[in-house]
Amino acid sequence: MRPIRWYCPPGVARPRHAVVPGICQCLPTGGPPGAVPGGTCYGGAIEPDEGPGWTHHHDGHWFNLTGSAPALLIRLDTNPRLVRWVEVAGADPAHLWRVPVLMEPTYGEDGETPVLFTSALDRLWTGTAWDTPSEIHDLQRRLMMVCHALGTDSAALSSEDAVRAALDVLLQGHEFDPHEVVRSSWISEVLVVRTLVAACGLELRS
């Protein structure tokens, strides 16, 4: 597995999501093809005569996720209210993503059809009610709306709402920039499906 790398030309700050260890100061003539040389590379060195893979980010840095995997972007400071996690395969079968289970289904009499969902979080008692962090609560609501729309055929998995919900779920367990993983072809329709299903506490059936 190759490291994920970010190149910052002179004057461009290190991206906050550049969490892979390693700092390499480039020579005055060093840098990705097309970039202003002499900057700093985070996550690993730029290899001599390196082929394609470097992409310019609108924030000013360059990134290269070629040959790497989401395992290097695991978030170490996950929300303590998230207590159950599952792994799902990504666009590349070798990619494993950590997905938090946000909802738990309650099934109907047939034992197969979900009739409602409840929170899967370890909530805190405030003295008057069970408290859920606002950012997680909002994500749970969005997840329910997206899954309802998909179940009633009023939305498609290719919809922007479904993709954004899946990305926000994945961000609970990983530190990444959505633009970078999309441009690197890490987000597939199958990954979106697997992420939404896992976050709802369901299992994919063949």
PDB file of N, CA and C in Angstrom, residues 63-110:
ATOM      1  N   PHE A  63      -2.906  16.505  -4.463  1.00  0.00           N
ATOM      2  CA  PHE A  63      -3.070  15.266  -3.701  1.00  0.00           C
ATOM      3  C   PHE A  63      -2.867  14.070  -4.617  1.00  0.00           C
ATOM      4  N   ASN A  64      -2.479  12.945  -3.990  1.00  0.00           N
ATOM      5  CA  ASN A  64      -2.255  11.704  -4.728  1.00  0.00           C
ATOM      6  C   ASN A  64      -2.666  10.536  -3.843  1.00  0.00           C
ATOM      7  N   LEU A  65      -3.782   9.894  -4.202  1.00  0.00           N
ATOM      8  CA  LEU A  65      -4.291   8.746  -3.452  1.00  0.00           C
ATOM      9  C   LEU A  65      -4.052   7.428  -4.187  1.00  0.00           C
ATOM     10  N   THR A  66      -3.266   7.475  -5.258  1.00  0.00           N
ATOM     11  CA  THR A  66      -3.031   6.288  -6.092  1.00  0.00           C
ATOM     12  C   THR A  66      -2.387   5.161  -5.279  1.00  0.00           C
ATOM     13  N   GLY A  67      -2.967   3.970  -5.354  1.00  0.00           N
ATOM     14  CA  GLY A  67      -2.383   2.805  -4.698  1.00  0.00           C
ATOM     15  C   GLY A  67      -2.548   2.782  -3.198  1.00  0.00           C
ATOM     16  N   SER A  68      -3.353   3.685  -2.649  1.00  0.00           N
ATOM     17  CA  SER A  68      -3.536   3.745  -1.201  1.00  0.00           C
ATOM     18  C   SER A  68      -4.914   3.210  -0.829  1.00  0.00           C
ATOM     19  N   ALA A  69      -5.336   3.434   0.415  1.00  0.00           N
ATOM     20  CA  ALA A  69      -6.598   2.872   0.881  1.00  0.00           C
ATOM     21  C   ALA A  69      -7.144   3.702   2.043  1.00  0.00           C
ATOM     22  N   PRO A  70      -8.471   3.641   2.280  1.00  0.00           N
ATOM     23  CA  PRO A  70      -9.092   4.402   3.373  1.00  0.00           C
ATOM     24  C   PRO A  70      -8.568   4.037   4.755  1.00  0.00           C
ATOM     25  N   ALA A  71      -7.945   2.862   4.893  1.00  0.00           N
ATOM     26  CA  ALA A  71      -7.430   2.448   6.207  1.00  0.00           C
ATOM     27  C   ALA A  71      -6.446   3.472   6.774  1.00  0.00           C
ATOM     28  N   LEU A  72      -5.757   4.207   5.892  1.00  0.00           N
ATOM     29  CA  LEU A  72      -4.794   5.201   6.358  1.00  0.00           C
ATOM     30  C   LEU A  72      -5.463   6.463   6.882  1.00  0.00           C
ATOM     31  N   LEU A  73      -6.755   6.587   6.644  1.00  0.00           N
ATOM     32  CA  LEU A  73      -7.474   7.794   7.037  1.00  0.00           C
ATOM     33  C   LEU A  73      -8.422   7.553   8.208  1.00  0.00           C
ATOM     34  N   ILE A  74      -8.241   6.435   8.914  1.00  0.00           N
ATOM     35  CA  ILE A  74      -9.110   6.120  10.053  1.00  0.00           C
ATOM     36  C   ILE A  74      -9.086   7.260  11.068  1.00  0.00           C
ATOM     37  N   ARG A  75     -10.267   7.661  11.502  1.00  0.00           N
ATOM     38  CA  ARG A  75     -10.383   8.724  12.500  1.00  0.00           C
ATOM     39  C   ARG A  75     -10.138   8.145  13.891  1.00  0.00           C
ATOM     40  N   LEU A  76      -9.248   8.766  14.639  1.00  0.00           N
ATOM     41  CA  LEU A  76      -8.896   8.282  15.971  1.00  0.00           C
ATOM     42  C   LEU A  76      -9.748   8.918  17.067  1.00  0.00           C
ATOM     43  N   ASP A  77     -10.415  10.015  16.731  1.00  0.00           N
ATOM     44  CA  ASP A  77     -11.220  10.727  17.733  1.00  0.00           C
ATOM     45  C   ASP A  77     -12.692  10.649  17.380  1.00  0.00           C
ATOM     46  N   THR A  78     -13.188   9.428  17.180  1.00  0.00           N
ATOM     47  CA  THR A  78     -14.594   9.267  16.825  1.00  0.00           C
ATOM     48  C   THR A  78     -15.503   9.697  17.970  1.00  0.00           C
ATOM     49  N   ASN A  79     -16.720  10.052  17.615  1.00  0.00           N
ATOM     50  CA  ASN A  79     -17.693  10.474  18.622  1.00  0.00           C
ATOM     51  C   ASN A  79     -17.959   9.319  19.591  1.00  0.00           C
ATOM     52  N   PRO A  80     -17.809   9.544  20.887  1.00  0.00           N
ATOM     53  CA  PRO A  80     -17.990   8.450  21.862  1.00  0.00           C
ATOM     54  C   PRO A  80     -19.410   7.899  21.907  1.00  0.00           C
ATOM     55  N   ARG A  81     -20.366   8.596  21.337  1.00  0.00           N
ATOM     56  CA  ARG A  81     -21.746   8.103  21.318  1.00  0.00           C
ATOM     57  C   ARG A  81     -21.942   7.022  20.259  1.00  0.00           C
ATOM     58  N   LEU A  82     -20.977   6.904  19.341  1.00  0.00           N
ATOM     59  CA  LEU A  82     -21.027   5.867  18.313  1.00  0.00           C
ATOM     60  C   LEU A  82     -20.338   4.627  18.864  1.00  0.00           C
ATOM     61  N   VAL A  83     -21.109   3.579  19.105  1.00  0.00           N
ATOM     62  CA  VAL A  83     -20.568   2.418  19.814  1.00  0.00           C
ATOM     63  C   VAL A  83     -20.493   1.156  18.958  1.00  0.00           C
ATOM     64  N   ARG A  84     -21.130   1.159  17.810  1.00  0.00           N
ATOM     65  CA  ARG A  84     -21.123  -0.033  16.967  1.00  0.00           C
ATOM     66  C   ARG A  84     -20.674   0.337  15.560  1.00  0.00           C
ATOM     67  N   TRP A  85     -19.718  -0.435  15.041  1.00  0.00           N
ATOM     68  CA  TRP A  85     -19.143  -0.157  13.727  1.00  0.00           C
ATOM     69  C   TRP A  85     -19.129  -1.434  12.889  1.00  0.00           C
ATOM     70  N   VAL A  86     -19.245  -1.266  11.579  1.00  0.00           N
ATOM     71  CA  VAL A  86     -19.093  -2.386  10.654  1.00  0.00           C
ATOM     72  C   VAL A  86     -18.163  -1.946   9.532  1.00  0.00           C
ATOM     73  N   GLU A  87     -17.585  -2.904   8.849  1.00  0.00           N
ATOM     74  CA  GLU A  87     -16.708  -2.609   7.718  1.00  0.00           C
ATOM     75  C   GLU A  87     -17.415  -2.974   6.424  1.00  0.00           C
ATOM     76  N   VAL A  88     -17.298  -2.108   5.437  1.00  0.00           N
ATOM     77  CA  VAL A  88     -17.864  -2.382   4.119  1.00  0.00           C
ATOM     78  C   VAL A  88     -16.782  -2.180   3.071  1.00  0.00           C
ATOM     79  N   ALA A  89     -16.862  -2.946   1.989  1.00  0.00           N
ATOM     80  CA  ALA A  89     -15.899  -2.830   0.898  1.00  0.00           C
ATOM     81  C   ALA A  89     -16.255  -1.636   0.030  1.00  0.00           C
ATOM     82  N   GLY A  90     -15.227  -1.023  -0.523  1.00  0.00           N
ATOM     83  CA  GLY A  90     -15.437   0.169  -1.330  1.00  0.00           C
ATOM     84  C   GLY A  90     -15.441  -0.104  -2.817  1.00  0.00           C
ATOM     85  N   ALA A  91     -15.198   0.951  -3.605  1.00  0.00           N
ATOM     86  CA  ALA A  91     -15.149   0.826  -5.059  1.00  0.00           C
ATOM     87  C   ALA A  91     -14.070  -0.164  -5.464  1.00  0.00           C
ATOM     88  N   ASP A  92     -12.948  -0.121  -4.761  1.00  0.00           N
ATOM     89  CA  ASP A  92     -11.898  -1.128  -4.894  1.00  0.00           C
ATOM     90  C   ASP A  92     -12.177  -2.185  -3.826  1.00  0.00           C
ATOM     91  N   PRO A  93     -12.357  -3.453  -4.209  1.00  0.00           N
ATOM     92  CA  PRO A  93     -12.671  -4.486  -3.209  1.00  0.00           C
ATOM     93  C   PRO A  93     -11.654  -4.574  -2.075  1.00  0.00           C
ATOM     94  N   ALA A  94     -10.434  -4.087  -2.310  1.00  0.00           N
ATOM     95  CA  ALA A  94      -9.414  -4.108  -1.264  1.00  0.00           C
ATOM     96  C   ALA A  94      -9.596  -2.965  -0.266  1.00  0.00           C
ATOM     97  N   HIS A  95     -10.451  -2.004  -0.592  1.00  0.00           N
ATOM     98  CA  HIS A  95     -10.718  -0.882   0.304  1.00  0.00           C
ATOM     99  C   HIS A  95     -11.772  -1.277   1.331  1.00  0.00           C
ATOM    100  N   LEU A  96     -11.466  -1.092   2.599  1.00  0.00           N
ATOM    101  CA  LEU A  96     -12.441  -1.310   3.665  1.00  0.00           C
ATOM    102  C   LEU A  96     -12.711   0.015   4.372  1.00  0.00           C
ATOM    103  N   TRP A  97     -13.982   0.344   4.477  1.00  0.00           N
ATOM    104  CA  TRP A  97     -14.404   1.569   5.143  1.00  0.00           C
ATOM    105  C   TRP A  97     -15.105   1.221   6.455  1.00  0.00           C
ATOM    106  N   ARG A  98     -14.865   2.017   7.502  1.00  0.00           N
ATOM    107  CA  ARG A  98     -15.568   1.869   8.777  1.00  0.00           C
ATOM    108  C   ARG A  98     -16.852   2.676   8.728  1.00  0.00           C
ATOM    109  N   VAL A  99     -17.959   2.006   9.008  1.00  0.00           N
ATOM    110  CA  VAL A  99     -19.263   2.665   8.967  1.00  0.00           C
ATOM    111  C   VAL A  99     -19.915   2.565  10.342  1.00  0.00           C
ATOM    112  N   PRO A 100     -20.322   3.689  10.923  1.00  0.00           N
ATOM    113  CA  PRO A 100     -21.018   3.626  12.215  1.00  0.00           C
ATOM    114  C   PRO A 100     -22.472   3.226  12.027  1.00  0.00           C
ATOM    115  N   VAL A 101     -22.981   2.401  12.917  1.00  0.00           N
ATOM    116  CA  VAL A 101     -24.400   2.052  12.905  1.00  0.00           C
ATOM    117  C   VAL A 101     -25.132   3.153  13.663  1.00  0.00           C
ATOM    118  N   LEU A 102     -25.927   3.925  12.940  1.00  0.00           N
ATOM    119  CA  LEU A 102     -26.625   5.068  13.531  1.00  0.00           C
ATOM    120  C   LEU A 102     -28.055   4.745  13.941  1.00  0.00           C
ATOM    121  N   MET A 103     -28.657   3.772  13.247  1.00  0.00           N
ATOM    122  CA  MET A 103     -30.052   3.437  13.494  1.00  0.00           C
ATOM    123  C   MET A 103     -30.205   1.923  13.659  1.00  0.00           C
ATOM    124  N   GLU A 104     -31.228   1.519  14.393  1.00  0.00           N
ATOM    125  CA  GLU A 104     -31.546   0.101  14.550  1.00  0.00           C
ATOM    126  C   GLU A 104     -32.972  -0.142  14.084  1.00  0.00           C
ATOM    127  N   PRO A 105     -33.189  -1.142  13.221  1.00  0.00           N
ATOM    128  CA  PRO A 105     -34.536  -1.394  12.714  1.00  0.00           C
ATOM    129  C   PRO A 105     -35.381  -2.220  13.689  1.00  0.00           C
ATOM    130  N   THR A 106     -36.665  -1.959  13.662  1.00  0.00           N
ATOM    131  CA  THR A 106     -37.650  -2.822  14.319  1.00  0.00           C
ATOM    132  C   THR A 106     -38.477  -3.448  13.203  1.00  0.00           C
ATOM    133  N   TYR A 107     -38.561  -4.789  13.213  1.00  0.00           N
ATOM    134  CA  TYR A 107     -39.201  -5.488  12.106  1.00  0.00           C
ATOM    135  C   TYR A 107     -40.672  -5.790  12.399  1.00  0.00           C
ATOM    136  N   GLY A 108     -41.426  -5.934  11.304  1.00  0.00           N
ATOM    137  CA  GLY A 108     -42.835  -6.265  11.408  1.00  0.00           C
ATOM    138  C   GLY A 108     -43.051  -7.738  11.695  1.00  0.00           C
ATOM    139  N   GLU A 109     -44.258  -8.189  11.564  1.00  0.00           N
ATOM    140  CA  GLU A 109     -44.616  -9.559  11.915  1.00  0.00           C
ATOM    141  C   GLU A 109     -43.898 -10.591  11.054  1.00  0.00           C
ATOM    142  N   ASP A 110     -43.529 -10.209   9.822  1.00  0.00           N
ATOM    143  CA  ASP A 110     -42.839 -11.178   8.964  1.00  0.00           C
ATOM    144  C   ASP A 110     -41.375 -11.342   9.343  1.00  0.00           C
TER     145      ASP A 110
END
